[in-house]
Amino acid sequence: MVIGGDGYCGWATALHLSKKNYEVAIVDNLVRRLFDHQLGLESLTPIASIHDRISRWKALTGKTIDLYIGDICDFEFLADSFNSFEPDSVVHFGEQRSAPYSMIDRSRAVFTQHNNVIGTLNVLFAIKEFREECHLVKLGTMGEYGTPNIDIEEGYITITHNGRTDTLPYPKQASSFYHLSKVHDSHNIAFTCKAWGIRATDLNQGVVYGVKTDETEMHEELRNRLDYDAVFGTALNRFCVQAAVGHPLTVYGKGGQTRGYLDIRDTVQCVELAIANPAKAGEFRVFNQFTEQFSVNELASLVTKAGLKLGLDVTKMTVPNPRVEAEEHYYNAKHTKLMELGLEPHYLSESLLDSLLNFAVQFRDRVDKKQIMPSVSWKKIGVKTKSMNP
C-alpha cells in the first residue's frame, strides 16, 4: 500500500514496486493537485489524472494498481482501505511535504501539522488494529536533524555523560512547521514500536532531484510531476528550470547551505530495499536516505557549467534568504545502512545534469516565471490567510 501514491515520490515508487511484481494499491486524497489550483501553480511536465495513469500502466504491463481515493485523516476510510487491501507493507508518503507551504500562514501551518501528524497516527492505529505484522516504511526527512556542528548519525547517537553511556535518539532541530511535523511523526512511530511492537523503518530522505525513472519513461501518461516554483520545487530541479528559461539561479543568502541529495531513481530503490528487508517486530529503524552532499553554491556551479555546454547563458543572483537557517555550517551525515542493503546509487553526473536540463528546455514554454522568486517568509508568517495567486 503506497499512501500518497499520486505524488512526486509516491507515483514513481508505486510503478517501480508494481514492476517488481508487488501487489500495489495507491491511497491518496489528491490534495497535492488541489494545492496547485489554490496557489496558481503547475508542474513543468503535464501530468495525467490518477485514473488515466493507472489505466495506462495496466494497458502497457497488464498489471493492476488498486486505487483508494480518500483522506487518511478519516480513520473510517483508512480502516476500510486496510481491510479491503490487507497490506503486508505500508509505504507512507501521504504528507504535506513542503517547508515553504507550511510557512505561508497560520492556516497552512495548522493544516500541515494536523494532516501529517494525525494521518500518521491513524496509520499506526490501523496497523495495530487490522494488520499487526504489517511493516511501516515511513518517509521522514534529513531536515529533522538540522545542521549540528557534529556528525549526523543514522537515527541514534551514543553519548557518554557524567560517566554513564547510553544510545539515544539523535537530537532534532527542525527548521519549519513541516519539518516539526516529521519530528512528531518519528516520536509517535518510535513510541508505538516500543509500546505495541510495530515494525517500522523511518527513511530520513535528503533533497530529491530528477523526474525520470524506467517506469515513468514508458509513456507520456506515466510521466511524473516536476515542480520548479518556490513553494514545492527542490533546489536542483529549480536551478535546471531557471537555467532553461534564462532566469538567474536563485541562491538564497550566502549559498553555503549544505544538504544530502539523491536521484528519484534511488528513492524508489531505497523503498524497495526497506520492504525486502523489513524491520523486526518492535524495531524502529532509521536510515538516512541520500547519496551525496552539496551546498547550494556547488549546485549552482554544476548547473552553470552544464548549461554552458548546452549553449545556455546561465547566471546566478543572490536572493535575501526567506528562511531562518545557517548559511555557512559544518555538515557531515552518515548514510551507510541502505548501501549495506545493496543500494546502487545514481550519482549526480554530467550526463544526468544534461538530461535534466534538456528536459527543462523541452518544457520551458510551460514555465510561469512569476513562480520562480520566493514569496514565503519564515519571519513574516501571519495569522491572516494568504492568497498566493498572481
GROMACS .gro file of C-alpha atoms in nm, residues 32 35 39 41 96-102 104 227-234 238 252 323 371-376 378 388:
model
   31
   32ARG     CA    1  -0.145   1.791  -0.392
   35PHE     CA    2  -0.264   2.292  -0.385
   39LEU     CA    3  -0.173   2.866  -0.539
   41LEU     CA    4   0.100   2.666  -0.973
   96GLN     CA    5   0.217   1.780   0.304
   97ARG     CA    6   0.583   1.783   0.200
   98SER     CA    7   0.680   2.148   0.160
   99ALA     CA    8   0.852   2.362   0.423
  100PRO     CA    9   0.755   2.689   0.246
  101TYR     CA   10   0.389   2.576   0.221
  102SER     CA   11   0.385   2.524   0.598
  104ILE     CA   12   0.267   3.065   0.423
  227ASP     CA   13   0.791   2.131  -0.954
  228TYR     CA   14   1.002   2.440  -1.016
  229ASP     CA   15   0.814   2.701  -0.812
  230ALA     CA   16   0.943   2.847  -0.485
  231VAL     CA   17   0.688   2.658  -0.273
  232PHE     CA   18   0.721   2.295  -0.389
  233GLY     CA   19   1.028   2.293  -0.615
  234THR     CA   20   1.352   2.142  -0.482
  238ARG     CA   21   1.452   2.464  -0.970
  252TYR     CA   22   1.941   3.214  -0.101
  323ARG     CA   23   1.421   3.109   0.559
  371GLN     CA   24   0.653   3.148  -0.968
  372ILE     CA   25   1.034   3.140  -0.954
  373MET     CA   26   1.115   3.402  -0.690
  374PRO     CA   27   1.034   3.315  -0.327
  375SER     CA   28   0.728   3.483  -0.177
  376VAL     CA   29   0.705   3.299   0.157
  378TRP     CA   30   0.970   3.249   0.769
  388MET     CA   31  -0.080   3.321  -0.337
   0.00000   0.00000   0.00000
